[in-house]
mmCIF file of C-alpha atoms and ligand atoms in Angstrom:
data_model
loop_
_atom_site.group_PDB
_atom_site.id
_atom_site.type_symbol
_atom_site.label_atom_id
_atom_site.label_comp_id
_atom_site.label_asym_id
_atom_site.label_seq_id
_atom_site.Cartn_x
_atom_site.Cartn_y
_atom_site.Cartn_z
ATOM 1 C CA UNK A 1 -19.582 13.737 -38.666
ATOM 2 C CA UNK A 2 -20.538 15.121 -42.152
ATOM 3 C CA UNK A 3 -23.802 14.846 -41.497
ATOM 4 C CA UNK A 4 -23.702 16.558 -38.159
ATOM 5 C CA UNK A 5 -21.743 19.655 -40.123
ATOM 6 C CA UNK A 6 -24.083 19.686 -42.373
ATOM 7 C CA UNK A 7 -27.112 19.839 -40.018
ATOM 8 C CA UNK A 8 -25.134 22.932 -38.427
ATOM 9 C CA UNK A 9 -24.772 24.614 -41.611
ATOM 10 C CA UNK A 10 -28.754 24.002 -42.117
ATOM 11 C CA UNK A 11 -29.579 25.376 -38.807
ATOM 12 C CA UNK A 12 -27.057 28.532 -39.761
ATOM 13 C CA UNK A 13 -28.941 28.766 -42.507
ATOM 14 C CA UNK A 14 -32.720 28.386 -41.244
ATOM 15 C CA UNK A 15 -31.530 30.983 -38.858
ATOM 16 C CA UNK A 16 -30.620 33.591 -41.191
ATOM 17 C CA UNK A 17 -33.641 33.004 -43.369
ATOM 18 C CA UNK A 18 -35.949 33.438 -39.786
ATOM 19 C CA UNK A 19 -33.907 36.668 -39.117
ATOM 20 C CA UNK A 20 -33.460 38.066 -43.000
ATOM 21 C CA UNK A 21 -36.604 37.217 -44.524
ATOM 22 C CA UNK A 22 -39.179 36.599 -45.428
ATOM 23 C CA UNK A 23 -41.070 39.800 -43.767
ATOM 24 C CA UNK A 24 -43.719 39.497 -41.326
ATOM 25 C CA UNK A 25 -47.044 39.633 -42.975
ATOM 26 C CA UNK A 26 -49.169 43.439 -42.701
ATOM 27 C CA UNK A 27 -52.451 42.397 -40.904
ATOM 28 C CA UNK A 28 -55.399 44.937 -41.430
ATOM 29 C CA UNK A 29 -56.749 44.448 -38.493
ATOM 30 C CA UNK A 30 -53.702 44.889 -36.556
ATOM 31 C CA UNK A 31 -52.921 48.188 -38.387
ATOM 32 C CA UNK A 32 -54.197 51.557 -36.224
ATOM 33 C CA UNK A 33 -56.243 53.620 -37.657
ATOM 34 C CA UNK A 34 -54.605 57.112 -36.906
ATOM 35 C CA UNK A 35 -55.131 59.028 -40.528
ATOM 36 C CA UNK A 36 -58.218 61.064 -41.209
ATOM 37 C CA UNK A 37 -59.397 60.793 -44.654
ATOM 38 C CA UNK A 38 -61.978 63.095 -45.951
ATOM 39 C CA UNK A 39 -62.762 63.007 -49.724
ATOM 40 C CA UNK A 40 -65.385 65.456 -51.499
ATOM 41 C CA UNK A 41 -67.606 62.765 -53.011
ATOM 42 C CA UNK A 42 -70.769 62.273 -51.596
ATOM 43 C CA UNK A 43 -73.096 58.769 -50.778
ATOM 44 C CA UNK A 44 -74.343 57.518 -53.988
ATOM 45 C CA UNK A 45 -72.387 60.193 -56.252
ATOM 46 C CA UNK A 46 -71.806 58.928 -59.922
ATOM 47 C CA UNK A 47 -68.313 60.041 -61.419
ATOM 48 C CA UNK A 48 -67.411 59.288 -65.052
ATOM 49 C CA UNK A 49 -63.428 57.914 -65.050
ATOM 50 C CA UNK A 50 -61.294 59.870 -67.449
ATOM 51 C CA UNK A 51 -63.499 63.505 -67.088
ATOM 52 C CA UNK A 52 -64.643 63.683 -62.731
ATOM 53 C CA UNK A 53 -62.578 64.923 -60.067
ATOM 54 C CA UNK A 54 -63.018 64.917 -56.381
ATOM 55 C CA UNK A 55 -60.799 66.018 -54.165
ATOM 56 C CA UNK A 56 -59.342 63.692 -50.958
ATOM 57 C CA UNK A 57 -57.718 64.936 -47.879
ATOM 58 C CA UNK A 58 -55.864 63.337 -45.116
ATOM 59 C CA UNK A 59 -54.523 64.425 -41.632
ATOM 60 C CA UNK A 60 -52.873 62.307 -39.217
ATOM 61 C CA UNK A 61 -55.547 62.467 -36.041
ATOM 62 C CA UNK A 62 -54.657 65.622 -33.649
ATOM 63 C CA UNK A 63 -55.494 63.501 -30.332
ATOM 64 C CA UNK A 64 -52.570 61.174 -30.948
ATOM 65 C CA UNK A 65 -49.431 61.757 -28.791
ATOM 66 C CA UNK A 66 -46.828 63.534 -30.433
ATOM 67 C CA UNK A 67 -44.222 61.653 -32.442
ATOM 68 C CA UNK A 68 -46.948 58.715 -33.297
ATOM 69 C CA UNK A 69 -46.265 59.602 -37.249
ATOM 70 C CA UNK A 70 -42.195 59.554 -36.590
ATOM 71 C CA UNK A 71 -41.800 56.586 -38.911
ATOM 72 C CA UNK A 72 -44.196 57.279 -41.953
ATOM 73 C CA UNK A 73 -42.760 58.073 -44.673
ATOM 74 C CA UNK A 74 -45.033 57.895 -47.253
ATOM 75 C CA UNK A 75 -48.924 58.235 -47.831
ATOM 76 C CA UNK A 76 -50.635 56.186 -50.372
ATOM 77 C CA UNK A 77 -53.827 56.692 -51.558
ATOM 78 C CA UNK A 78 -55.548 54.336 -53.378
ATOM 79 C CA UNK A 79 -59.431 53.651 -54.458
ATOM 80 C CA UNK A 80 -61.123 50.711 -53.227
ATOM 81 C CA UNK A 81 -63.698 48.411 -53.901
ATOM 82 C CA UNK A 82 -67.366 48.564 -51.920
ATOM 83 C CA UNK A 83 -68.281 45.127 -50.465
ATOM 84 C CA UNK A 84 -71.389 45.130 -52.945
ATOM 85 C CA UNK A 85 -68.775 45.471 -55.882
ATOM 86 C CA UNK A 86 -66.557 42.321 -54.202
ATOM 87 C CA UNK A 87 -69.464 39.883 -54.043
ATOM 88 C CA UNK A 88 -68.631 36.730 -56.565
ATOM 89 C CA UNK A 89 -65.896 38.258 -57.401
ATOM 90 C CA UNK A 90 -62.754 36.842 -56.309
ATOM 91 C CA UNK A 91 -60.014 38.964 -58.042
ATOM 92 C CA UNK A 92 -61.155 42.117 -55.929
ATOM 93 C CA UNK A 93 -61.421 39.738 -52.301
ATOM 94 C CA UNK A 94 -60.611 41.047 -49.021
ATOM 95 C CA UNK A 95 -58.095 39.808 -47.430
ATOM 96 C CA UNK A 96 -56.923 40.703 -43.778
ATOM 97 C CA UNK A 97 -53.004 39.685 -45.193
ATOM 98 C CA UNK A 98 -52.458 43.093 -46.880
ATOM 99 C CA UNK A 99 -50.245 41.113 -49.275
ATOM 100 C CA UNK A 100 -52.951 39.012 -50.439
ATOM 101 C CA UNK A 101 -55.370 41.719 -50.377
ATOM 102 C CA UNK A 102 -57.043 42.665 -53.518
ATOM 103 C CA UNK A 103 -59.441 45.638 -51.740
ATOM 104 C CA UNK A 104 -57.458 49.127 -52.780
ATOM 105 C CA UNK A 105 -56.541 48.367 -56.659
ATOM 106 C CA UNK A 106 -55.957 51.712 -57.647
ATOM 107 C CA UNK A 107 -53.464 54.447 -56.823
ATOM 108 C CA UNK A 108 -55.178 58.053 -56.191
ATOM 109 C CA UNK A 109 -51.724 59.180 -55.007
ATOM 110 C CA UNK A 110 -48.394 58.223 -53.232
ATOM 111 C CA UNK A 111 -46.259 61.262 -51.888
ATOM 112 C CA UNK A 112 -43.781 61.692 -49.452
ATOM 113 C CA UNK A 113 -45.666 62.020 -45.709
ATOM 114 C CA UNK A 114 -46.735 64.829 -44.538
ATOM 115 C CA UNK A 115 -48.904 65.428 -41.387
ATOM 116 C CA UNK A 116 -51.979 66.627 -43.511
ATOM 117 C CA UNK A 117 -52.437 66.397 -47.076
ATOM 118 C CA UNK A 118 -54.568 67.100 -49.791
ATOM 119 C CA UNK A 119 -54.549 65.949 -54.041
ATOM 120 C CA UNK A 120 -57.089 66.314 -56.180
ATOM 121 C CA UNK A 121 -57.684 63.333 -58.468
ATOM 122 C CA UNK A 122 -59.480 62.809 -61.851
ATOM 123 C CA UNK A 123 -61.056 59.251 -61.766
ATOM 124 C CA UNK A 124 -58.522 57.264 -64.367
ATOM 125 C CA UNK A 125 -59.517 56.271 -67.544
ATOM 126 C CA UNK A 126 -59.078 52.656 -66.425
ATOM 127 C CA UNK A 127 -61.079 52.441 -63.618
ATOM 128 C CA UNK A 128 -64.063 49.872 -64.047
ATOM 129 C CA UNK A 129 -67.728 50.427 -63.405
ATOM 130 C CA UNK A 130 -68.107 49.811 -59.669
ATOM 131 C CA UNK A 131 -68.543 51.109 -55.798
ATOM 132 C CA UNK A 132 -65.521 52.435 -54.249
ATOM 133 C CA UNK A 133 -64.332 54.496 -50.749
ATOM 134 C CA UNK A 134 -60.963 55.605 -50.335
ATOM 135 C CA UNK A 135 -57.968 54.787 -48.188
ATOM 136 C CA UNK A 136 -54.797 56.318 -46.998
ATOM 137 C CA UNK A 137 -51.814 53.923 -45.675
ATOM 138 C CA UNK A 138 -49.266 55.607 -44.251
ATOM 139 C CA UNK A 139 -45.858 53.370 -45.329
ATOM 140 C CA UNK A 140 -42.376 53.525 -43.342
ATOM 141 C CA UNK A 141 -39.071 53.959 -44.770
ATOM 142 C CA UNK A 142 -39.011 50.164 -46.097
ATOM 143 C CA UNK A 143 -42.605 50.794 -47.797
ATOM 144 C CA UNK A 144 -44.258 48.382 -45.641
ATOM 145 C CA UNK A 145 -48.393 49.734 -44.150
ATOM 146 C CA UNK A 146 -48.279 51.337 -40.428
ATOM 147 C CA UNK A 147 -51.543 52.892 -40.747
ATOM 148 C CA UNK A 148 -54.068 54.047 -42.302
ATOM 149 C CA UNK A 149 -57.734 55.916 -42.575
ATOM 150 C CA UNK A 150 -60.132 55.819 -45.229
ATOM 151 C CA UNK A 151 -63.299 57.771 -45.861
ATOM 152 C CA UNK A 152 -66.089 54.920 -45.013
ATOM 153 C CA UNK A 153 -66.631 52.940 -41.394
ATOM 154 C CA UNK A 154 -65.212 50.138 -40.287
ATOM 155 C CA UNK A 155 -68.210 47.901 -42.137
ATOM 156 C CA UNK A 156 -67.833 49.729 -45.516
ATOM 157 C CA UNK A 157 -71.422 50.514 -45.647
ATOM 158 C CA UNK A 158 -70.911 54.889 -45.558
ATOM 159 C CA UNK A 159 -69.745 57.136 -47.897
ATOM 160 C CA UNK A 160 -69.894 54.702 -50.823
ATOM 161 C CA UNK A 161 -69.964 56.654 -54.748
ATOM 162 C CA UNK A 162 -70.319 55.200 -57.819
ATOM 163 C CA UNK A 163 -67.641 55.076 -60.972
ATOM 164 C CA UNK A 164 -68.756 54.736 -64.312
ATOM 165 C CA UNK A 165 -66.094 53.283 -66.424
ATOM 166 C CA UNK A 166 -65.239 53.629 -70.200
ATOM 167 C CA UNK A 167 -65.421 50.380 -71.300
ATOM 168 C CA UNK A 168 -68.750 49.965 -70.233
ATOM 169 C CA UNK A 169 -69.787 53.583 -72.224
ATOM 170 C CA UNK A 170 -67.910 52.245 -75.046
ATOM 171 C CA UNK A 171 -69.360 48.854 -75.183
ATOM 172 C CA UNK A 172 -72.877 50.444 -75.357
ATOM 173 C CA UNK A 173 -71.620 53.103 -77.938
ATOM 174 C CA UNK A 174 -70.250 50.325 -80.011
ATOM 175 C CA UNK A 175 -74.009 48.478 -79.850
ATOM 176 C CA UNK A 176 -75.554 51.119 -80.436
ATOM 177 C CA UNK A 177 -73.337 51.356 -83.779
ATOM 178 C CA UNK A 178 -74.327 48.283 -85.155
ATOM 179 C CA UNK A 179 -77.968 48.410 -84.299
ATOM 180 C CA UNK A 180 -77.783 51.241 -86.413
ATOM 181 C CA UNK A 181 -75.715 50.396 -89.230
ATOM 182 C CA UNK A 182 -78.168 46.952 -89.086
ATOM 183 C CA UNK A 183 -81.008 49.383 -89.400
ATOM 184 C CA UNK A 184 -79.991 51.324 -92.256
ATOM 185 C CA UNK A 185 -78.686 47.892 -93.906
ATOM 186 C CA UNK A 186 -82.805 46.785 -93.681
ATOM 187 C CA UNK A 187 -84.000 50.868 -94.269
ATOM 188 C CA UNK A 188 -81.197 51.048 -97.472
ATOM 189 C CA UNK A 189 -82.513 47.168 -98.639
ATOM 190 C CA UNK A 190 -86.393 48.144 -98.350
ATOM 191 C CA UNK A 191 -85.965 51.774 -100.279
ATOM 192 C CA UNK A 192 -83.984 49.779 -102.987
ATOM 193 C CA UNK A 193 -86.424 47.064 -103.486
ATOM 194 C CA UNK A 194 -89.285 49.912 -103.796
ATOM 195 C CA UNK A 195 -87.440 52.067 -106.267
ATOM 196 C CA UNK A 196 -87.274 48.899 -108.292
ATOM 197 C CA UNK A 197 -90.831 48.015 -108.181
ATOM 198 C CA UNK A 198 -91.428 51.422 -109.088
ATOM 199 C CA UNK A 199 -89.472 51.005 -112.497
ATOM 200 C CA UNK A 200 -91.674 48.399 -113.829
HETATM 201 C C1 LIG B 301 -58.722 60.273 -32.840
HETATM 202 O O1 LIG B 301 -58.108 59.495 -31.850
HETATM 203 C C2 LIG B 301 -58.863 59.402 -30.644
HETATM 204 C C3 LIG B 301 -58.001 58.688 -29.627
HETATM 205 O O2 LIG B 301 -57.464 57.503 -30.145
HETATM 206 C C4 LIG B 301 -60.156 58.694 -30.946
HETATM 207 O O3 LIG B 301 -60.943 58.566 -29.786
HETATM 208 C C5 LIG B 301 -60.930 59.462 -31.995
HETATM 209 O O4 LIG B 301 -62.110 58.767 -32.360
HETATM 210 C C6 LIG B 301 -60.071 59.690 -33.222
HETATM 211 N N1 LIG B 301 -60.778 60.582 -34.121
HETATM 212 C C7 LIG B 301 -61.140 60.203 -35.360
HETATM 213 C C8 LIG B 301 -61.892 61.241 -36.118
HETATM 214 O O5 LIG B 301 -60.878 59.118 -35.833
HETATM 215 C C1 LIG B 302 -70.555 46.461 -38.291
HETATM 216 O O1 LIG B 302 -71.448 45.366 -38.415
HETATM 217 C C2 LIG B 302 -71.579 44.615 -37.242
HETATM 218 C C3 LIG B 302 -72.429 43.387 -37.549
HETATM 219 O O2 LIG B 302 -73.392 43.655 -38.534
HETATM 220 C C4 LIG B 302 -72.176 45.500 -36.143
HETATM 221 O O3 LIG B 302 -72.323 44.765 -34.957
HETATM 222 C C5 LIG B 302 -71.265 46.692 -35.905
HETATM 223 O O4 LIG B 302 -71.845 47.576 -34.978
HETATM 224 C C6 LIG B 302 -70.998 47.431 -37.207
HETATM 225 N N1 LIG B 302 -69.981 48.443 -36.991
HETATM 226 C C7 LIG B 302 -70.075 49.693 -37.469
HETATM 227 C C8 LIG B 302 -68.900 50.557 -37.215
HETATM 228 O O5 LIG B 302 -71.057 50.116 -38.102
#
């Protein structure tokens, strides 16, 4: 008899979990693809993070019936990584579970929704040395993806631009500082031992 109550009470519970939580998982695939995003940068452009801009925009497609945007909410624009920039390396994978996904790393901007938007951005200081496009999502009221648009194809292969980060400038600033202060080390050691020669 216990044991029967019990099994209710686990059922009750199972059933509540199934119902409450966890969320359904955010497939990419399954996600339409009703924002136009437009950003300034060109194929193959080179930005420096911490000093270039571009400029993205966004604008929910006009051929969509009316009401399609009724629950975003938000629109979140992030940078992602270029396929050739996720290649070996398994902390930036795709990953069609948006949850799991490690594609859009970086936030370019999250404001309320509006149907057409525009930010300008200056590439962060922290942004690493790599290829990127950008995407929109547009998130509902419980900040979970709807939809989205993003500036390259389906196959990431268009509208790809470089960012140069600072640790890589700094990292060959810093070498280049102790080449240097290696050579005048040698230059300082060779002009002593020849003023000393000179003395005798
Ligand atoms: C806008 O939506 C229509 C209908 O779904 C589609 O055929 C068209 O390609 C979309 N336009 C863009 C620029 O994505
Ligand atoms: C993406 O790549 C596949 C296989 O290489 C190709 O069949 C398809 O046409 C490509 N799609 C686009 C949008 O370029």
């Amino acid at each position: 008899m216990a044991g029967l109550r019990l099994s209710k009470i686990t059922i009750a519970l199972l059933l509540i979990v199934y119902h409450v939580g966890p969320s359904k998982a955010v497939l990419f695939n399954q996600l339409p693809k009703t924002l136009i995003v437009t950003a300034t940068t060109k194929s193959g452009d080179v930005l420096h993070a911490g000093e270039d801009k571009f400029t993205v925009t966004w604008a929910l497609n006009t051929s969509l019936p009316a009401g399609a945007d009724a629950n975003y909410k938000t629109v979140k624009v992030l940078l992602c990584y270029a396929p050739i920039s996720q290649h070996d390396r398994k902390w930036r994978k795709s990953n069609n579970d948006l949850k799991k996904d490690k594609t859009c790393q970086f936030t370019v901007v999250k404001q309320d929704y509006s149907a057409t938007g525009k930010h300008e951005y200056t590439v962060a200081r922290d942004i690493p040395t790599a290829s990127y496009f950008v995407r929109a999502y547009a998130l509902d009221a419980s900040g979970t993806q709807v939809a989205f648009g993003q500036t390259t194809d389906a196959n990431k292969t268009t509208n790809i631009f470089e960012v140069v980060g600072i640790t890589g400038r700094t990292t060959g600033i810093f070498i280049s500082a102790i080449v240097f202060s290696a050579f005048s080390g040698v230059a300082l050691a060779f002009f002593y031992v020849v003023e000393n020669k000179k003395k005798k």
